[in-house]
XYZ file of C-alpha atoms in Angstrom:
377
model
C 72.536 112.438 111.801
C 73.641 108.870 112.650
C 76.858 108.401 114.616
C 78.529 106.671 111.656
C 77.674 109.535 109.312
C 78.902 112.082 111.865
C 82.209 110.215 112.272
C 82.625 109.968 108.499
C 82.079 113.716 108.193
C 84.596 114.483 110.940
C 87.102 112.160 109.267
C 86.807 113.808 105.865
C 87.018 117.324 107.304
C 90.026 116.388 109.448
C 91.886 114.920 106.474
C 91.001 117.899 104.270
C 92.159 120.363 106.927
C 95.400 118.448 107.428
C 96.165 118.340 103.697
C 95.579 122.085 103.402
C 97.776 123.000 106.371
C 100.613 120.466 106.144
C 103.825 121.833 104.678
C 106.111 119.204 103.156
C 109.194 121.401 103.555
C 111.639 121.269 106.490
C 109.983 121.955 109.843
C 111.884 124.450 111.988
C 111.146 123.291 115.519
C 113.336 121.959 118.326
C 111.964 118.979 120.247
C 113.265 117.347 123.436
C 112.519 113.724 124.380
C 113.290 111.603 127.465
C 114.109 109.280 129.116
C 114.359 105.726 127.712
C 116.473 103.871 125.162
C 116.030 100.324 123.876
C 117.602 98.005 121.325
C 114.733 96.243 119.514
C 115.066 92.930 117.695
C 112.045 92.452 115.417
C 110.984 88.802 115.158
C 108.372 86.539 113.580
C 107.230 83.186 115.001
C 107.203 80.064 112.847
C 104.048 77.948 112.594
C 105.608 75.238 110.455
C 108.995 74.687 108.847
C 108.312 73.032 105.504
C 112.004 72.810 104.591
C 115.309 74.367 105.544
C 114.494 77.529 103.607
C 110.688 77.521 103.607
C 108.487 78.350 106.595
C 104.962 79.492 107.347
C 104.537 81.990 110.147
C 102.087 82.388 113.000
C 100.117 85.319 111.648
C 97.765 86.139 114.527
C 98.158 86.615 118.263
C 95.048 84.490 118.742
C 96.800 81.558 117.051
C 99.722 81.899 119.448
C 97.274 81.971 122.354
C 95.624 78.782 121.100
C 98.985 77.021 120.981
C 99.708 78.062 124.553
C 96.290 77.060 125.934
C 96.450 73.717 124.097
C 99.833 73.032 125.698
C 98.490 73.955 129.138
C 95.508 71.636 128.636
C 97.783 68.753 127.639
C 100.342 69.582 130.354
C 103.167 69.902 127.824
C 105.785 72.540 127.091
C 105.483 75.166 124.365
C 108.335 75.208 121.840
C 108.180 77.837 119.088
C 110.951 78.811 116.674
C 111.315 82.456 115.708
C 113.121 84.454 113.044
C 115.385 87.466 113.493
C 114.039 90.170 111.163
C 116.511 92.891 112.095
C 117.733 95.079 114.945
C 117.089 98.780 115.482
C 116.943 101.363 118.240
C 113.590 101.721 119.941
C 111.593 103.319 122.704
C 109.816 106.650 122.980
C 112.923 108.807 122.595
C 114.361 107.024 119.566
C 111.173 106.535 117.558
C 109.947 110.107 118.024
C 113.376 111.639 117.373
C 113.993 109.523 114.278
C 110.656 110.417 112.702
C 110.611 114.117 113.544
C 114.290 114.462 112.674
C 113.549 113.101 109.224
C 111.109 115.982 108.761
C 113.760 118.594 109.491
C 113.037 119.216 113.170
C 115.990 119.375 115.580
C 115.701 116.596 118.200
C 117.483 116.674 121.559
C 117.597 113.183 123.062
C 117.999 112.206 126.731
C 117.998 108.455 127.237
C 119.688 105.207 128.134
C 121.991 104.840 125.152
C 124.958 103.220 126.938
C 128.165 104.474 128.528
C 129.935 104.857 126.204
C 127.086 105.125 123.727
C 126.369 101.808 122.019
C 126.990 101.588 118.297
C 123.306 101.179 117.346
C 122.477 104.577 118.852
C 125.662 106.257 117.661
C 125.111 105.283 114.036
C 121.404 106.173 114.079
C 121.619 109.547 115.824
C 125.096 110.921 115.148
C 123.647 114.174 113.759
C 121.400 114.835 116.774
C 122.186 116.192 120.232
C 122.234 113.226 122.630
C 122.736 112.749 126.373
C 123.108 109.201 127.687
C 121.956 108.559 131.259
C 122.570 104.806 131.498
C 122.506 101.429 129.805
C 119.712 100.545 127.338
C 117.051 97.890 127.607
C 116.504 95.149 125.038
C 113.232 94.009 123.471
C 112.233 91.088 121.271
C 109.316 92.564 119.320
C 107.336 89.675 117.819
C 105.190 90.822 114.885
C 101.720 89.489 114.040
C 99.182 90.757 111.520
C 96.846 91.825 114.322
C 99.306 93.063 116.934
C 102.606 92.370 118.611
C 104.192 90.649 121.591
C 106.965 92.600 123.342
C 109.426 90.687 125.532
C 111.622 93.213 127.313
C 114.663 93.230 129.578
C 114.725 96.597 131.315
C 117.619 99.030 131.078
C 118.756 101.669 133.562
C 115.572 103.663 132.921
C 113.833 101.212 135.283
C 115.564 102.806 138.294
C 115.352 106.407 137.090
C 113.879 108.929 139.535
C 114.245 112.660 140.171
C 117.410 112.236 142.267
C 119.167 109.882 139.848
C 118.241 112.130 136.907
C 120.110 114.920 138.707
C 123.107 112.628 139.235
C 123.197 111.364 135.634
C 122.270 114.571 133.776
C 121.728 117.440 136.218
C 118.568 119.408 136.865
C 120.290 122.602 135.696
C 121.300 120.950 132.433
C 117.734 119.701 131.961
C 116.468 123.257 132.473
C 118.889 124.557 129.816
C 117.690 121.933 127.343
C 114.040 122.718 128.049
C 114.735 126.393 127.283
C 115.776 125.334 123.770
C 112.719 123.167 123.056
C 109.334 124.001 121.550
C 107.888 120.658 122.699
C 108.938 118.160 125.377
C 107.941 114.493 125.126
C 108.189 111.900 127.905
C 107.777 108.113 127.874
C 107.171 105.472 128.841
C 105.484 105.410 132.251
C 105.187 101.610 131.972
C 108.987 101.277 131.935
C 109.932 104.128 134.296
C 107.886 103.458 137.451
C 109.088 106.662 139.170
C 108.119 108.895 136.242
C 105.477 110.581 138.413
C 108.288 111.720 140.738
C 110.034 113.245 137.730
C 106.795 115.014 136.756
C 106.570 116.576 140.218
C 110.214 117.648 140.026
C 109.720 119.264 136.641
C 106.589 121.107 137.766
C 107.861 122.296 141.143
C 111.645 122.685 140.748
C 112.374 123.340 137.075
C 109.403 124.880 135.247
C 109.120 127.951 137.516
C 112.755 128.813 136.674
C 112.282 128.763 132.882
C 112.017 132.022 130.969
C 111.168 130.384 127.614
C 109.673 126.934 128.314
C 108.267 124.509 125.734
C 104.722 125.282 124.635
C 103.646 121.640 124.896
C 104.356 118.474 126.872
C 103.366 115.153 125.282
C 103.173 112.198 127.671
C 103.049 108.551 126.531
C 102.213 106.091 129.333
C 102.445 102.930 127.142
C 101.066 99.708 128.640
C 100.577 100.620 132.310
C 98.201 97.735 133.068
C 100.846 96.009 135.225
C 101.293 99.065 137.486
C 99.269 99.229 140.735
C 96.321 101.616 140.855
C 97.915 103.536 143.736
C 100.944 104.396 141.595
C 98.729 105.429 138.701
C 96.545 107.675 140.857
C 99.664 109.386 142.223
C 100.731 109.883 138.619
C 97.401 111.530 137.808
C 98.101 114.126 140.503
C 101.625 114.644 139.147
C 100.271 115.194 135.627
C 97.769 117.740 136.949
C 100.569 119.528 138.804
C 102.631 119.809 135.616
C 99.543 120.750 133.594
C 99.174 123.852 135.768
C 102.556 124.967 134.367
C 102.243 123.841 130.732
C 99.529 122.233 128.556
C 99.929 118.445 128.770
C 98.703 116.107 126.026
C 98.510 112.446 127.058
C 98.447 109.948 124.187
C 97.534 106.287 124.700
C 96.059 103.396 122.753
C 92.611 102.011 123.481
C 93.669 99.421 126.071
C 95.880 101.914 127.884
C 93.120 104.531 127.896
C 90.662 102.040 129.375
C 93.188 101.079 132.076
C 93.679 104.733 133.015
C 89.924 105.248 133.306
C 89.437 102.187 135.513
C 92.398 103.090 137.732
C 90.817 106.488 138.328
C 87.526 104.928 139.410
C 85.698 105.396 136.121
C 83.826 102.857 134.028
C 84.327 101.938 130.384
C 81.132 101.777 128.340
C 80.556 101.678 124.594
C 82.980 101.573 121.684
C 83.493 105.273 120.933
C 87.142 106.334 121.055
C 86.027 109.922 121.630
C 83.975 108.887 124.665
C 87.047 107.071 126.018
C 89.324 110.060 125.460
C 86.787 112.383 127.098
C 86.362 110.115 130.130
C 90.134 109.812 130.519
C 90.572 113.582 130.283
C 87.957 114.115 132.998
C 89.855 111.744 135.309
C 93.402 112.839 134.452
C 92.751 116.576 134.518
C 95.135 117.448 131.669
C 94.544 119.745 128.690
C 94.157 116.992 126.101
C 93.842 113.220 125.915
C 94.432 111.404 122.644
C 93.308 107.796 122.223
C 94.416 105.904 119.121
C 93.306 102.557 117.748
C 93.182 100.292 114.722
C 89.836 101.652 113.482
C 89.727 105.230 114.757
C 91.580 107.791 116.866
C 90.260 110.673 118.942
C 91.352 113.826 120.737
C 89.435 115.370 123.631
C 90.297 118.913 124.707
C 88.460 121.632 126.575
C 87.357 123.518 123.468
C 88.224 121.170 120.606
C 87.643 117.481 119.997
C 87.657 115.077 117.063
C 87.027 111.443 116.132
C 88.809 110.364 112.949
C 88.656 106.942 111.294
C 91.880 105.223 110.244
C 92.670 103.750 106.838
C 92.930 99.953 107.003
C 96.270 98.609 105.720
C 95.723 95.281 103.983
C 99.282 93.936 104.171
C 101.173 95.590 107.041
C 104.947 95.561 106.768
C 105.397 96.274 110.483
C 103.219 97.269 113.443
C 105.791 97.656 116.228
C 106.185 101.386 117.062
C 103.165 102.420 114.968
C 101.870 104.196 118.087
C 105.088 106.204 118.331
C 104.726 107.227 114.697
C 101.144 108.276 115.391
C 102.490 110.390 118.253
C 105.071 111.978 115.949
C 102.205 113.205 113.787
C 100.389 114.512 116.859
C 103.530 116.365 117.971
C 103.865 118.088 114.601
C 100.166 118.965 114.591
C 100.487 120.583 118.019
C 103.616 122.489 117.009
C 101.959 123.767 113.834
C 98.761 124.784 115.635
C 96.465 122.359 113.793
C 92.958 121.825 115.143
C 92.026 118.488 116.743
C 90.705 116.889 113.541
C 93.758 117.781 111.455
C 96.130 116.716 114.251
C 94.513 113.286 114.604
C 94.335 112.830 110.827
C 98.061 113.579 110.645
C 98.800 111.040 113.381
C 96.737 108.404 111.579
C 98.456 109.155 108.260
C 101.992 108.956 109.663
C 101.191 105.663 111.412
C 99.467 104.247 108.330
C 102.333 105.149 105.989
C 104.784 103.579 108.440
C 102.759 100.361 108.825
C 102.562 99.980 105.045
C 106.243 100.630 104.229
C 108.026 99.565 107.424
C 109.986 102.819 107.676
C 109.429 106.345 108.933
C 107.779 108.289 106.087
C 108.927 111.608 104.682
C 106.432 114.477 104.748
C 105.808 114.213 100.968
C 105.017 110.517 101.553
C 102.635 111.506 104.353
C 100.924 113.978 102.012
C 100.557 111.245 99.369
C 99.076 108.915 101.977
C 96.628 111.653 103.025
C 95.385 111.916 99.429
C 94.640 108.179 99.329
C 93.232 108.315 102.856
C 90.796 111.062 101.933
C 89.662 109.244 98.801
C 88.936 105.938 100.557
C 87.253 106.815 103.869
């Protein structure tokens, strides 16, 4: 069987399995997320202003790159107008909690929401249990049809380490919250440089004291390409240390997965997302690695793996935080005990429904998307 035919078969079986297993009723799980918090302003860049009220936008990242390289070649400045398309709370904690909370799960949120909590977080998460450990960051998220440009000013999460987490929250309080959770999610490594220190602390100081710990840890590194290899390799050891206490699932996009492989001394060959996820898992030494992309997503585990195509969205409403929505689907799949194919299909469906509508989908909307997804791939 050709690779394309094999992938198509895995995709159809994953979608079918997900549709059969997914309940659209309220999900009775408690989830804990830490440790960031960001205020996102979504923006679009203007290519040409035809009149006061009429503009055309820069639709592709490549077009923006051409403008910049042309300016460099001509030794001139780059001046680009942008539009404010709305403000919302962002980051790993907020996006995952918002999506899973909409499905009936009970989120517990630890993050940099402000002291006192800033109004954007208070209005969005008043019904959830929240613990603020500092001031939030801010991000201008510039949307393009083929990607995004994130311009970020860091919040107090930048200086977070194991000692300061004790000072701001308390290790004993963290242990009590972990006892309540079925799944614990952490992100982003790219914004919390000392996250590996926190991983060690969790594995060595907290997890051995828990009588009823979470069944899963989901770890999102985000774009770690600016971190030195030495810090990443230390993080690999920290992840392995925690993985000896609890199954760890690391989820990253294609570029992030490739960076992890190279930092660990591996080489990136071929286009297969499953090969990437498998290579990353071999280097990281965790239970599962998930790699997600625009065309396909994959999960590599010890006894279960899957490669599932995505459904192309012709006119995306938004792409910023689509990876977080994918991860929300993965979290629910893990909690519900789905196999790898169904879990990845669910992640793809949640992300696809979000990209198309611009808002976190309900579970009935995810099920509807799965029906279309299965018919078209």
